[in-house]
Amino acid sequence: MLDVLIVGAGFGGLYGLHKLRSQGLRVRVLEAAPSVGGTWWANRYPGARVDIQSLEYSYSFDEALQQQWHWSERYASQPELLRYANHVADRFDLRRDIVLNTRVAAAHFDEAAALWRVRTERGESLDARFVVMAIGPLSSPNTPAIPGLETFEGPVLHSACWPHEPVDFAGRHVAVVGTGSSAVQLIPLIAEQARTLTVFQRTPAYAVPAHNGALEPEREARIKADYAGFRARNRRTRAGFGSELSPHPLPTMQVDAVQREALFEERWCVGGFALLGAFVDTLTDPRANDACAEFVRGKIRSIVRDPAVAQVLCPTHPIGCKRLCVDTGYYDTYNRDNVTLVDVGAAPIECVTAHGLVTGGRAHRTDMLVLATGFDAFTGPLTRIDLRGRAGLHIRDKWRGGPLNYLGLAVAGFPNLFNLVGAGSTSAFTSVIVSIEHHIDWIAECIAWLDARGHATIEATEPAEAAWVALGNAIAQQTVFLGCNSWYLGANIPGKPRIFMPMAGGFPAYAERCAAAAHDGYAGFDVH
Ligand SMILES: Cc1cc2nc3c(=O)[nH]c(=O)nc-3n(C[C@H](O)[C@H](O)[C@H](O)COP(=O)(O)OP(=O)(O)OC[C@H]3O[C@@H](n4cnc5c(N)ncnc54)[C@H](O)[C@@H]3O)c2cc1C
């Protein structure tokens, strides 16, 4: 029997195994894919890379690792991230406890034995006292139900299940559906190779340049001179990264227009999420948000030469309401002669035919179809599993109206089950590795506490869960996050309840709440 079964060998599962095993626990990881790496194994489309700088999107738990690992670019690409995951697996001798090619099909809580009975798709059974779901917030790809999709005669590629062999776009007519983060990364590169590229856009994206390039040796040396201090300063920011830049001391609208514009420009030149951090109220005050949004719309109009195309590319929803895209040459791609933008918001995709797509009665011929249509975020990976808690309660029934949870880590009715970087935690607004390390450390401490006292189970209470979800909703009401149809709200999946799933209160406040619950003897949990 295992002490802990971890599902998933992405960055969450890898650190979970290392941490819990070094605490003397018997731990096993089951991973559906043939490799470790999670997100960075699956998402290998052209241009796939992080949107948070690698010095900040990386593990901090081991000083030698963070000193010795060298990132070649400011924003690492998918192959380098996958190498890093493999390096971590080897360096900490993790592979001996990881079973690859093994999808967990079911996990049922046996109340009499206070154990999880876990079954894989191949029919093997394992018992564990605790289960850690490290299955990722974005590991359940969403393929839209477009009529006729199965009749398309050319290749259909999804950005999140990209082939492992190189894909040759040369001389081909290519269509991309979607303009979220993955699409914004892959569109410029496919446009360079394809004969023509047609982009089908439902909602325009705000994209800010990454200004990616080789990692500057002086910056790397400066940060590594006090990496622990840098990480600690980052953990004190709302997003768990970006501590090198502070927001302006005044709210946006109290700063005169010239200075405001100058600060936006400065942040645009820094690149990435720096723009959203220029002022403290960008995500909470609609007027402040619109000032920032209008700055980006101005950039789009100045980059894209055809004013009609620029107009279609200009978003009208609040900036940051959907995840900000971090790009390399995205808007400029629409100046190419071989690229066409189709406004699906105005004329939706009606169907796919053997040779293309039809929108507004018009046929668009294509040889290859790329779906950059995102994920069933947060809940999708969990509800795909036959997961049953007390009295056979299925997670799909428990979450019919939205993902009830406490601290994002636990669900009432599902004792001894911990969820990583899912609904109810601030992870989506942080550098996710910061959240992963936080969650795993909290879980490790919790299991040690239970074992030291001879307790068999820990389970979130329903009142604690209700209060946590209410708090999440109340915080979201004070932000711009409810002002668009985002995956944070489940709005990209037909039929999914519209609930703001992540916690928007900022990482430090969230971490404090988790610590306070633990220090109060796991307040909000029943322990037996
Ligand atoms: C294209 C892309 C870019 C991203 N860029 C960033 C970024 O720049 N910064 C950032 O902070 N975050 C980013 N993210 C979010 C990213 O998901 C996290 O940063 C991080 O990789 C999550 O790690 P994880 O271990 O929690 O989950 P994952 O990496 O998703 O790993 C989960 C693993 O669980 C496995 N699994 C799922 N279900 C089962 C099952 N039933 N049985 C067995 N195994 C299962 C999956 O195969 C997968 O390997 C990005 C996500 C995507 C998709």
Coordinates of C-alpha atoms and ligand atoms in Angstrom, one line a residue:
M1 CA 0.0 0.0 0.0
L2 CA 1.2 3.5 -0.8
D3 CA 1.2 6.5 1.5
V4 CA 0.6 8.8 -1.4
L5 CA -0.4 8.3 -5.0
I6 CA 0.3 11.3 -7.3
V7 CA -1.5 11.5 -10.6
G8 CA 0.6 13.4 -13.2
A9 CA 4.3 13.9 -13.8
G10 CA 4.4 17.5 -14.8
F11 CA 6.2 20.1 -12.7
G12 CA 3.6 19.4 -9.9
G13 CA 4.0 15.7 -9.8
L14 CA 7.8 15.8 -10.0
Y15 CA 8.2 18.1 -7.1
G16 CA 5.4 16.3 -5.2
L17 CA 7.3 13.0 -5.5
H18 CA 10.6 14.5 -4.5
K19 CA 9.2 16.4 -1.4
L20 CA 6.9 13.6 -0.1
R21 CA 9.4 10.8 -0.7
S22 CA 12.1 12.8 1.1
Q23 CA 9.7 12.9 4.1
G24 CA 9.9 9.1 4.3
L25 CA 6.6 8.4 2.6
R26 CA 6.0 5.6 0.1
V27 CA 5.0 7.5 -3.1
R28 CA 4.2 6.5 -6.6
V29 CA 3.4 8.7 -9.6
L30 CA 1.1 7.6 -12.4
E31 CA 1.4 9.5 -15.7
A32 CA -0.7 9.0 -18.8
A33 CA 1.9 10.3 -21.2
P34 CA 5.1 8.4 -22.2
S35 CA 7.3 11.1 -20.7
V36 CA 7.5 13.4 -17.7
G37 CA 7.0 17.1 -18.4
G38 CA 3.2 17.5 -18.6
T39 CA 2.4 20.7 -20.3
W40 CA 5.8 20.8 -22.0
W41 CA 5.5 17.3 -23.3
A42 CA 2.1 17.9 -24.9
N43 CA 2.3 21.5 -26.2
R44 CA 5.0 21.3 -28.8
Y45 CA 3.5 23.5 -31.5
P46 CA 5.8 26.0 -33.3
G47 CA 6.7 28.8 -31.0
A48 CA 5.5 27.1 -27.7
R49 CA 7.3 28.8 -24.8
V50 CA 6.6 30.4 -21.5
D51 CA 5.1 33.8 -21.0
I52 CA 6.8 34.3 -17.7
Q53 CA 10.6 34.6 -17.7
S54 CA 12.4 31.4 -17.0
L55 CA 14.4 32.7 -14.1
E56 CA 11.0 33.1 -12.4
Y57 CA 9.2 30.1 -14.0
S58 CA 11.5 27.4 -12.5
Y59 CA 11.9 25.5 -9.3
S60 CA 13.3 27.3 -6.2
F61 CA 13.3 24.3 -3.8
D62 CA 16.9 23.3 -4.4
E63 CA 19.6 26.0 -4.4
A64 CA 22.1 23.9 -6.3
L65 CA 19.6 23.2 -9.1
Q66 CA 18.7 26.9 -9.5
Q67 CA 22.3 27.9 -9.4
Q68 CA 23.5 25.3 -11.9
W69 CA 20.7 25.3 -14.4
H70 CA 21.2 27.8 -17.2
W71 CA 18.3 29.0 -19.3
S72 CA 19.5 30.0 -22.8
E73 CA 16.7 32.5 -23.4
R74 CA 14.7 34.9 -21.2
Y75 CA 11.6 33.0 -22.2
A76 CA 12.5 29.3 -22.6
S77 CA 11.0 27.4 -25.4
Q78 CA 9.2 24.1 -25.1
P79 CA 12.2 21.8 -25.9
E80 CA 14.3 23.5 -23.2
L81 CA 11.5 23.3 -20.6
L82 CA 11.1 19.6 -21.4
R83 CA 14.9 19.1 -21.0
Y84 CA 14.6 20.9 -17.6
A85 CA 11.8 18.5 -16.5
N86 CA 13.8 15.5 -17.6
H87 CA 16.9 16.9 -15.8
V88 CA 14.9 17.3 -12.6
A89 CA 13.6 13.7 -12.9
D90 CA 17.2 12.4 -13.3
R91 CA 18.9 14.7 -10.8
F92 CA 16.6 13.7 -8.0
D93 CA 16.3 10.1 -9.0
L94 CA 12.6 10.4 -9.5
R95 CA 12.1 7.9 -12.4
R96 CA 12.1 4.8 -10.2
D97 CA 8.8 5.9 -8.7
I98 CA 7.1 7.1 -11.9
V99 CA 5.0 4.8 -14.0
L100 CA 4.5 6.3 -17.5
N101 CA 1.9 5.4 -20.1
T102 CA -0.5 4.9 -17.3
R103 CA -3.8 6.8 -17.2
V104 CA -5.8 6.8 -14.0
A105 CA -9.3 5.9 -14.9
A106 CA -10.9 5.7 -11.5
A107 CA -10.3 6.6 -7.8
H108 CA -12.9 5.6 -5.2
F109 CA -12.7 6.4 -1.5
D110 CA -13.2 3.3 0.6
E111 CA -14.7 4.7 3.8
A112 CA -14.3 1.6 5.9
A113 CA -10.6 1.3 5.2
A114 CA -10.0 5.1 4.9
L115 CA -8.1 4.4 1.7
W116 CA -8.2 5.5 -1.9
R117 CA -8.7 2.5 -4.3
V118 CA -7.2 3.7 -7.6
R119 CA -7.6 1.9 -11.0
T120 CA -5.7 2.6 -14.2
E121 CA -7.1 2.3 -17.7
R122 CA -5.2 -1.0 -18.1
G123 CA -7.1 -2.3 -15.1
E124 CA -4.3 -2.3 -12.5
S125 CA -5.3 -1.4 -8.9
L126 CA -3.4 0.5 -6.3
D127 CA -4.4 1.6 -2.8
A128 CA -3.1 4.8 -1.2
R129 CA -3.8 6.7 2.0
F130 CA -3.6 10.0 0.1
V131 CA -4.1 11.0 -3.5
V132 CA -2.5 14.2 -5.0
M133 CA -4.1 15.2 -8.2
A134 CA -1.2 16.9 -10.1
I135 CA -3.1 16.6 -13.4
G136 CA -2.7 20.2 -14.4
P137 CA -5.1 23.1 -14.9
L138 CA -4.7 23.0 -18.7
S139 CA -4.2 19.3 -19.6
S140 CA -7.7 18.6 -21.1
P141 CA -7.7 20.0 -24.6
N142 CA -10.9 21.4 -26.0
T143 CA -11.9 20.4 -29.5
P144 CA -14.9 22.5 -30.5
A145 CA -17.9 20.5 -31.9
I146 CA -17.9 22.2 -35.4
P147 CA -20.3 20.3 -37.7
G148 CA -18.4 18.4 -40.3
L149 CA -15.0 18.5 -38.6
E150 CA -14.6 14.8 -39.1
T151 CA -15.1 15.2 -42.9
F152 CA -12.1 17.4 -43.4
E153 CA -9.7 15.6 -45.7
G154 CA -6.4 17.2 -44.6
P155 CA -4.5 17.0 -41.3
V156 CA -6.3 18.4 -38.2
L157 CA -3.8 19.4 -35.6
H158 CA -4.6 20.6 -32.0
S159 CA -2.0 22.8 -30.4
A160 CA -2.1 20.8 -27.2
C161 CA -1.7 17.4 -28.8
W162 CA 0.9 18.4 -31.4
P163 CA 2.6 15.6 -33.4
H164 CA 6.1 14.6 -32.3
E165 CA 7.5 14.7 -35.9
P166 CA 8.1 18.1 -37.5
V167 CA 5.1 19.4 -39.4
D168 CA 5.8 20.9 -42.8
F169 CA 3.6 23.8 -43.7
A170 CA 5.6 24.8 -46.8
G171 CA 3.5 25.4 -49.9
R172 CA 0.3 24.6 -47.9
H173 CA -2.8 26.6 -47.3
V174 CA -3.3 26.6 -43.6
A175 CA -6.2 27.6 -41.4
V176 CA -5.8 28.4 -37.7
V177 CA -8.9 28.5 -35.5
G178 CA -8.5 30.5 -32.3
T179 CA -6.4 33.5 -31.2
G180 CA -5.6 32.8 -27.5
S181 CA -2.1 32.4 -26.1
S182 CA -1.1 29.3 -28.1
A183 CA -2.4 30.7 -31.4
V184 CA -0.6 34.0 -30.8
Q185 CA 2.6 32.0 -30.4
L186 CA 2.2 29.7 -33.4
I187 CA 0.6 32.1 -36.0
P188 CA 3.7 34.2 -36.8
L189 CA 5.8 31.0 -37.3
I190 CA 3.3 29.2 -39.5
A191 CA 2.8 32.3 -41.5
E192 CA 6.5 32.4 -42.4
Q193 CA 6.3 28.8 -43.8
A194 CA 2.8 28.4 -45.3
R195 CA 1.7 29.5 -48.7
T196 CA -1.3 31.1 -47.1
L197 CA -2.6 31.4 -43.6
T198 CA -6.2 32.2 -42.7
V199 CA -6.8 33.0 -39.1
F200 CA -10.4 32.5 -37.7
Q201 CA -10.8 34.9 -34.8
R202 CA -13.8 34.8 -32.5
T203 CA -12.4 37.3 -29.9
P204 CA -9.3 39.4 -30.5
A205 CA -6.4 39.0 -28.1
Y206 CA -4.4 41.6 -26.3
A207 CA -0.8 40.7 -27.0
V208 CA 2.3 42.4 -25.6
P209 CA 5.8 41.7 -27.0
A210 CA 8.0 39.4 -25.1
H211 CA 11.2 41.0 -26.4
N212 CA 12.7 37.5 -26.1
G213 CA 16.3 36.9 -26.6
A214 CA 19.4 35.3 -25.1
L215 CA 19.4 35.6 -21.3
E216 CA 21.6 38.4 -20.4
P217 CA 24.6 37.0 -18.4
E218 CA 24.7 40.1 -16.1
R219 CA 21.1 39.7 -15.2
E220 CA 21.5 36.0 -14.6
A221 CA 24.6 36.6 -12.4
R222 CA 22.8 39.4 -10.5
I223 CA 19.8 37.2 -9.7
K224 CA 21.8 34.1 -8.9
A225 CA 24.0 36.1 -6.5
D226 CA 20.9 36.1 -4.2
Y227 CA 18.4 33.8 -5.8
A228 CA 16.7 32.9 -2.5
G229 CA 16.2 36.6 -1.8
F230 CA 14.8 37.1 -5.3
R231 CA 12.4 34.2 -4.9
A232 CA 11.3 35.5 -1.5
R233 CA 10.6 39.0 -2.9
N234 CA 8.7 37.4 -5.8
R235 CA 6.5 35.5 -3.3
R236 CA 5.5 38.8 -1.7
T237 CA 4.1 40.0 -5.0
R238 CA 0.5 39.3 -6.0
A239 CA 1.6 37.2 -8.9
G240 CA 4.6 35.4 -7.4
F241 CA 6.9 36.9 -10.0
G242 CA 7.9 40.4 -11.3
S243 CA 9.4 41.8 -8.1
E244 CA 12.0 43.7 -10.0
L245 CA 9.4 46.3 -11.1
S246 CA 7.0 48.1 -8.7
P247 CA 3.7 49.6 -9.8
H248 CA 3.4 53.4 -9.8
P249 CA 2.5 54.6 -6.3
L250 CA -0.7 56.4 -7.5
P251 CA -3.8 55.0 -9.1
T252 CA -3.9 55.2 -12.9
M253 CA -6.3 58.1 -13.3
Q254 CA -4.5 60.2 -10.7
V255 CA -1.5 60.3 -13.0
D256 CA -1.6 62.8 -15.8
A257 CA -2.1 61.4 -19.3
V258 CA 1.4 62.2 -20.5
Q259 CA 3.1 60.4 -17.6
R260 CA 0.6 57.5 -17.8
E261 CA 1.4 57.0 -21.5
A262 CA 5.2 57.2 -20.7
L263 CA 4.9 54.5 -18.1
F264 CA 2.8 52.3 -20.4
E265 CA 5.4 52.8 -23.1
E266 CA 8.2 51.9 -20.7
R267 CA 6.4 48.7 -19.7
W268 CA 5.7 47.8 -23.3
C269 CA 9.4 48.0 -23.9
V270 CA 10.1 45.8 -21.0
G271 CA 7.6 43.3 -22.4
G272 CA 5.3 40.6 -21.1
F273 CA 3.2 41.0 -18.1
A274 CA 5.1 44.2 -17.0
L275 CA 2.4 46.3 -18.7
L276 CA -0.4 44.9 -16.4
G277 CA 1.7 45.7 -13.4
A278 CA 2.3 49.4 -14.3
F279 CA -0.5 50.5 -11.9
V280 CA -2.1 48.7 -9.0
D281 CA -5.6 49.2 -10.2
T282 CA -5.5 47.9 -13.8
L283 CA -7.5 44.8 -13.0
T284 CA -9.9 46.5 -10.5
D285 CA -10.8 49.9 -11.8
P286 CA -12.6 49.9 -15.2
R287 CA -11.4 53.4 -16.2
A288 CA -7.8 52.4 -15.3
N289 CA -8.2 49.2 -17.2
D290 CA -9.5 51.1 -20.3
A291 CA -6.5 53.4 -20.2
C292 CA -4.2 50.4 -20.5
A293 CA -6.4 48.7 -23.0
E294 CA -6.6 51.8 -25.2
F295 CA -2.8 52.0 -25.1
V296 CA -2.6 48.5 -26.6
R297 CA -5.3 49.3 -29.1
G298 CA -3.1 52.3 -30.2
K299 CA -0.2 49.9 -30.6
I300 CA -2.3 47.6 -32.8
R301 CA -3.4 50.5 -35.0
S302 CA 0.2 51.6 -35.3
I303 CA 1.6 48.2 -36.2
V304 CA -1.2 46.8 -38.5
R305 CA -1.1 48.7 -41.8
D306 CA -4.7 48.0 -43.0
P307 CA -7.0 50.0 -40.7
A308 CA -9.9 47.5 -41.3
V309 CA -7.8 44.6 -40.2
A310 CA -6.5 46.6 -37.2
Q311 CA -10.0 47.3 -36.2
V312 CA -11.0 43.6 -36.2
L313 CA -7.8 42.9 -34.1
C314 CA -8.6 45.5 -31.5
P315 CA -10.2 43.9 -28.4
T316 CA -13.0 45.7 -26.6
H317 CA -13.2 43.6 -23.5
P318 CA -11.1 44.6 -20.4
I319 CA -7.4 43.9 -20.7
G320 CA -6.3 41.1 -18.4
C321 CA -9.8 39.7 -18.2
K322 CA -8.5 36.9 -20.4
R323 CA -4.9 35.8 -20.0
L324 CA -2.7 38.4 -21.6
C325 CA -0.8 37.0 -24.6
V326 CA 2.9 37.5 -24.8
D327 CA 4.0 37.5 -28.4
T328 CA 6.8 37.8 -30.9
G329 CA 5.7 39.5 -34.1
Y330 CA 2.0 38.6 -33.7
Y331 CA 0.3 41.8 -34.9
D332 CA 2.9 42.4 -37.6
T333 CA 2.0 39.0 -39.1
Y334 CA -1.2 40.6 -40.3
N335 CA 0.9 42.9 -42.6
R336 CA 2.0 39.8 -44.6
D337 CA 0.4 39.3 -48.0
N338 CA -0.2 35.6 -47.3
V339 CA -2.2 36.1 -44.1
T340 CA -6.0 36.7 -43.9
L341 CA -8.0 37.4 -40.8
V342 CA -11.6 36.2 -40.7
D343 CA -13.9 37.7 -38.1
V344 CA -15.8 34.7 -36.7
G345 CA -17.3 37.0 -34.1
A346 CA -19.3 38.7 -36.9
A347 CA -19.9 35.5 -39.0
P348 CA -19.5 32.3 -37.0
I349 CA -18.0 29.1 -38.4
E350 CA -20.9 27.2 -39.8
C351 CA -19.2 24.0 -40.7
V352 CA -16.1 22.3 -41.9
T353 CA -16.2 20.6 -45.3
A354 CA -13.7 18.2 -46.9
H355 CA -11.6 21.1 -48.1
G356 CA -12.1 24.0 -45.7
L357 CA -14.4 26.0 -43.4
V358 CA -17.6 27.9 -44.1
T359 CA -18.3 31.2 -42.3
G360 CA -21.3 33.5 -43.1
G361 CA -22.1 31.4 -46.2
R362 CA -18.5 31.9 -47.6
A363 CA -16.1 28.9 -48.2
H364 CA -12.5 29.2 -47.1
R365 CA -10.4 26.6 -48.8
T366 CA -7.5 25.1 -46.8
D367 CA -5.2 22.0 -46.8
M368 CA -4.5 21.9 -43.1
L369 CA -6.5 22.8 -40.0
V370 CA -4.8 23.9 -36.8
L371 CA -7.1 24.1 -33.7
A372 CA -5.7 26.4 -31.1
T373 CA -8.9 26.2 -29.1
G374 CA -7.6 25.8 -25.6
F375 CA -8.7 23.6 -22.7
D376 CA -11.5 22.6 -20.5
A377 CA -9.6 24.4 -17.8
F378 CA -9.3 23.5 -14.1
T379 CA -12.2 21.0 -13.8
G380 CA -11.8 19.1 -17.1
P381 CA -8.9 16.9 -16.1
L382 CA -10.6 15.9 -12.8
T383 CA -14.1 15.3 -14.1
R384 CA -12.7 13.0 -16.8
I385 CA -11.8 10.5 -14.0
D386 CA -14.3 8.3 -12.4
L387 CA -13.6 10.0 -9.1
R388 CA -15.9 9.1 -6.2
G389 CA -15.7 10.3 -2.6
R390 CA -17.8 9.4 0.4
A391 CA -21.0 7.5 -0.3
G392 CA -20.0 7.1 -3.9
L393 CA -20.4 10.9 -4.5
H394 CA -19.0 11.5 -8.0
I395 CA -16.9 14.6 -8.6
R396 CA -19.1 15.4 -11.7
D397 CA -22.2 15.5 -9.4
K398 CA -20.4 17.5 -6.7
W399 CA -19.3 20.0 -9.3
R400 CA -22.5 20.2 -11.3
G401 CA -23.0 23.8 -10.4
G402 CA -19.2 24.7 -10.3
P403 CA -16.0 23.5 -8.6
L404 CA -16.7 23.7 -4.9
N405 CA -13.5 23.5 -3.0
Y406 CA -11.7 24.8 0.1
L407 CA -8.4 26.7 -0.4
G408 CA -8.3 25.2 -3.9
L409 CA -6.6 22.2 -2.3
A410 CA -9.5 20.1 -1.0
V411 CA -13.1 19.2 -1.6
A412 CA -15.7 18.3 1.0
G413 CA -16.8 14.6 0.6
F414 CA -13.3 13.7 -0.8
P415 CA -11.1 13.0 2.2
N416 CA -7.3 12.7 1.9
L417 CA -7.5 14.0 -1.7
F418 CA -5.5 17.1 -2.6
N419 CA -5.8 19.1 -5.8
L420 CA -2.9 21.0 -7.2
V421 CA -3.1 24.4 -9.0
G422 CA -6.8 24.1 -9.7
A423 CA -10.0 26.0 -9.1
G424 CA -10.0 28.1 -5.9
S425 CA -6.3 28.8 -5.8
T426 CA -4.5 31.8 -7.1
S427 CA -2.3 29.6 -9.3
A428 CA -3.6 30.9 -12.7
F429 CA -2.5 34.4 -11.8
T430 CA 1.0 33.4 -10.6
S431 CA 4.0 31.8 -12.1
V432 CA 2.5 28.3 -11.7
I433 CA 5.7 26.8 -10.3
V434 CA 5.5 29.1 -7.4
S435 CA 2.0 27.8 -6.7
I436 CA 3.1 24.2 -7.2
E437 CA 5.8 24.6 -4.6
H438 CA 3.5 26.3 -2.2
H439 CA 0.8 23.6 -2.5
I440 CA 3.1 20.7 -2.3
D441 CA 4.9 22.1 0.8
W442 CA 1.4 22.7 2.4
I443 CA 0.3 19.1 1.6
A444 CA 3.6 17.7 2.9
E445 CA 3.2 19.6 6.2
C446 CA -0.4 18.5 6.5
I447 CA 0.4 14.8 6.0
A448 CA 3.3 15.0 8.5
W449 CA 0.9 16.7 11.0
L450 CA -1.7 14.0 10.6
D451 CA 0.8 11.2 10.9
A452 CA 2.4 12.7 14.0
R453 CA -1.0 12.6 15.7
G454 CA -2.1 9.3 14.4
H455 CA -5.0 10.8 12.4
A456 CA -6.3 8.8 9.4
T457 CA -8.3 11.3 7.4
I458 CA -8.6 15.0 6.7
E459 CA -11.5 16.5 4.8
A460 CA -12.7 20.0 4.0
T461 CA -16.0 20.9 5.7
E462 CA -19.0 22.1 3.7
P463 CA -19.2 25.4 5.5
A464 CA -15.5 26.1 4.9
E465 CA -15.9 25.2 1.3
A466 CA -19.0 27.4 0.9
A467 CA -17.3 30.4 2.6
W468 CA -14.2 30.0 0.4
V469 CA -16.2 29.9 -2.8
A470 CA -18.2 32.9 -1.7
L471 CA -15.0 34.8 -0.9
G472 CA -13.7 33.9 -4.4
N473 CA -16.9 35.3 -6.0
A474 CA -16.8 38.4 -3.8
I475 CA -13.2 39.2 -4.8
A476 CA -14.0 38.5 -8.5
Q477 CA -16.8 41.0 -8.3
Q478 CA -14.3 43.7 -7.5
T479 CA -12.2 43.0 -10.5
V480 CA -12.6 43.2 -14.3
F481 CA -12.5 39.4 -14.6
L482 CA -16.2 39.0 -15.0
G483 CA -16.2 41.3 -18.0
C484 CA -15.5 38.8 -20.8
N485 CA -16.0 35.2 -21.8
S486 CA -12.8 33.6 -20.5
W487 CA -11.7 30.1 -19.6
Y488 CA -11.4 31.4 -16.1
L489 CA -15.2 31.5 -16.2
G490 CA -15.6 28.2 -18.1
A491 CA -17.1 30.3 -20.9
N492 CA -15.1 28.5 -23.7
I493 CA -16.9 25.2 -23.0
P494 CA -20.6 24.9 -24.0
G495 CA -22.7 23.9 -21.1
K496 CA -20.1 24.5 -18.4
P497 CA -21.4 26.5 -15.5
R498 CA -20.3 30.1 -15.6
I499 CA -18.4 30.4 -12.4
F500 CA -15.2 32.4 -11.9
M501 CA -13.0 29.4 -10.9
P502 CA -9.6 30.8 -9.8
M503 CA -9.1 32.9 -6.7
A504 CA -8.1 36.5 -7.6
G505 CA -7.0 37.7 -4.2
G506 CA -3.2 37.6 -4.9
F507 CA -0.7 35.0 -3.9
P508 CA 0.5 36.4 -0.5
A509 CA -3.1 36.7 0.9
Y510 CA -3.9 33.2 -0.4
A511 CA -0.7 31.7 1.1
E512 CA -1.5 33.5 4.4
R513 CA -5.0 31.9 4.5
C514 CA -3.5 28.5 3.8
A515 CA -0.9 28.9 6.5
A516 CA -3.5 30.2 9.0
A517 CA -5.7 27.2 8.4
A518 CA -2.8 24.9 9.1
H519 CA -1.6 26.8 12.2
D520 CA -5.1 26.7 13.6
G521 CA -5.0 22.9 13.6
Y522 CA -6.4 22.7 10.0
A523 CA -9.3 25.0 10.6
G524 CA -12.1 24.4 8.0
F525 CA -11.2 20.7 7.9
D526 CA -12.6 17.6 9.8
V527 CA -9.8 15.5 11.0
H528 CA -10.3 11.9 12.3
Ligands
LIG1 C1 1.0 26.2 -23.9 C2 1.0 26.5 -22.4 C3 1.9 27.4 -21.9 C4 1.9 27.7 -20.6 N1 2.8 28.7 -20.2 C5 2.8 29.0 -18.8 C6 3.7 30.0 -18.4 O1 4.4 30.6 -19.1 N2 3.7 30.3 -17.0 C7 2.9 29.6 -16.2 O2 3.0 29.9 -15.0 N3 2.1 28.6 -16.6 C8 2.0 28.3 -17.9 N4 1.2 27.3 -18.3 C9 0.4 26.6 -17.3 C10 1.1 25.2 -17.1 O3 0.1 24.3 -17.2 C11 1.7 25.2 -15.7 O4 2.7 26.2 -15.7 C12 2.4 23.9 -15.3 O5 3.1 23.3 -16.4 C13 1.4 22.9 -14.7 O6 2.1 21.8 -14.2 P1 1.3 20.6 -13.6 O7 2.3 19.6 -13.2 O8 0.4 21.1 -12.6 O9 0.4 20.1 -14.8 P2 0.7 19.6 -16.2 O10 2.0 20.1 -16.7 O11 -0.4 19.8 -17.1 O12 0.9 18.0 -16.0 C14 -0.2 17.2 -15.7 C15 0.1 15.8 -16.1 O13 -1.0 15.0 -15.6 C16 -1.2 14.0 -16.6 N5 -2.6 13.5 -16.4 C17 -3.7 14.1 -16.5 N6 -4.8 13.3 -16.3 C18 -4.2 12.1 -15.9 C19 -4.8 10.9 -15.6 N7 -6.1 10.7 -15.4 N8 -3.9 9.8 -15.3 C20 -2.6 10.0 -15.4 N9 -2.0 11.1 -15.8 C21 -2.8 12.2 -16.0 C22 -1.0 14.7 -17.9 O14 -0.7 13.7 -18.9 C23 0.1 15.6 -17.6 O15 1.4 15.1 -18.0 C24 1.1 27.0 -19.7 C25 0.2 26.1 -20.1 C26 0.1 25.8 -21.5 C27 -0.8 24.8 -22.0

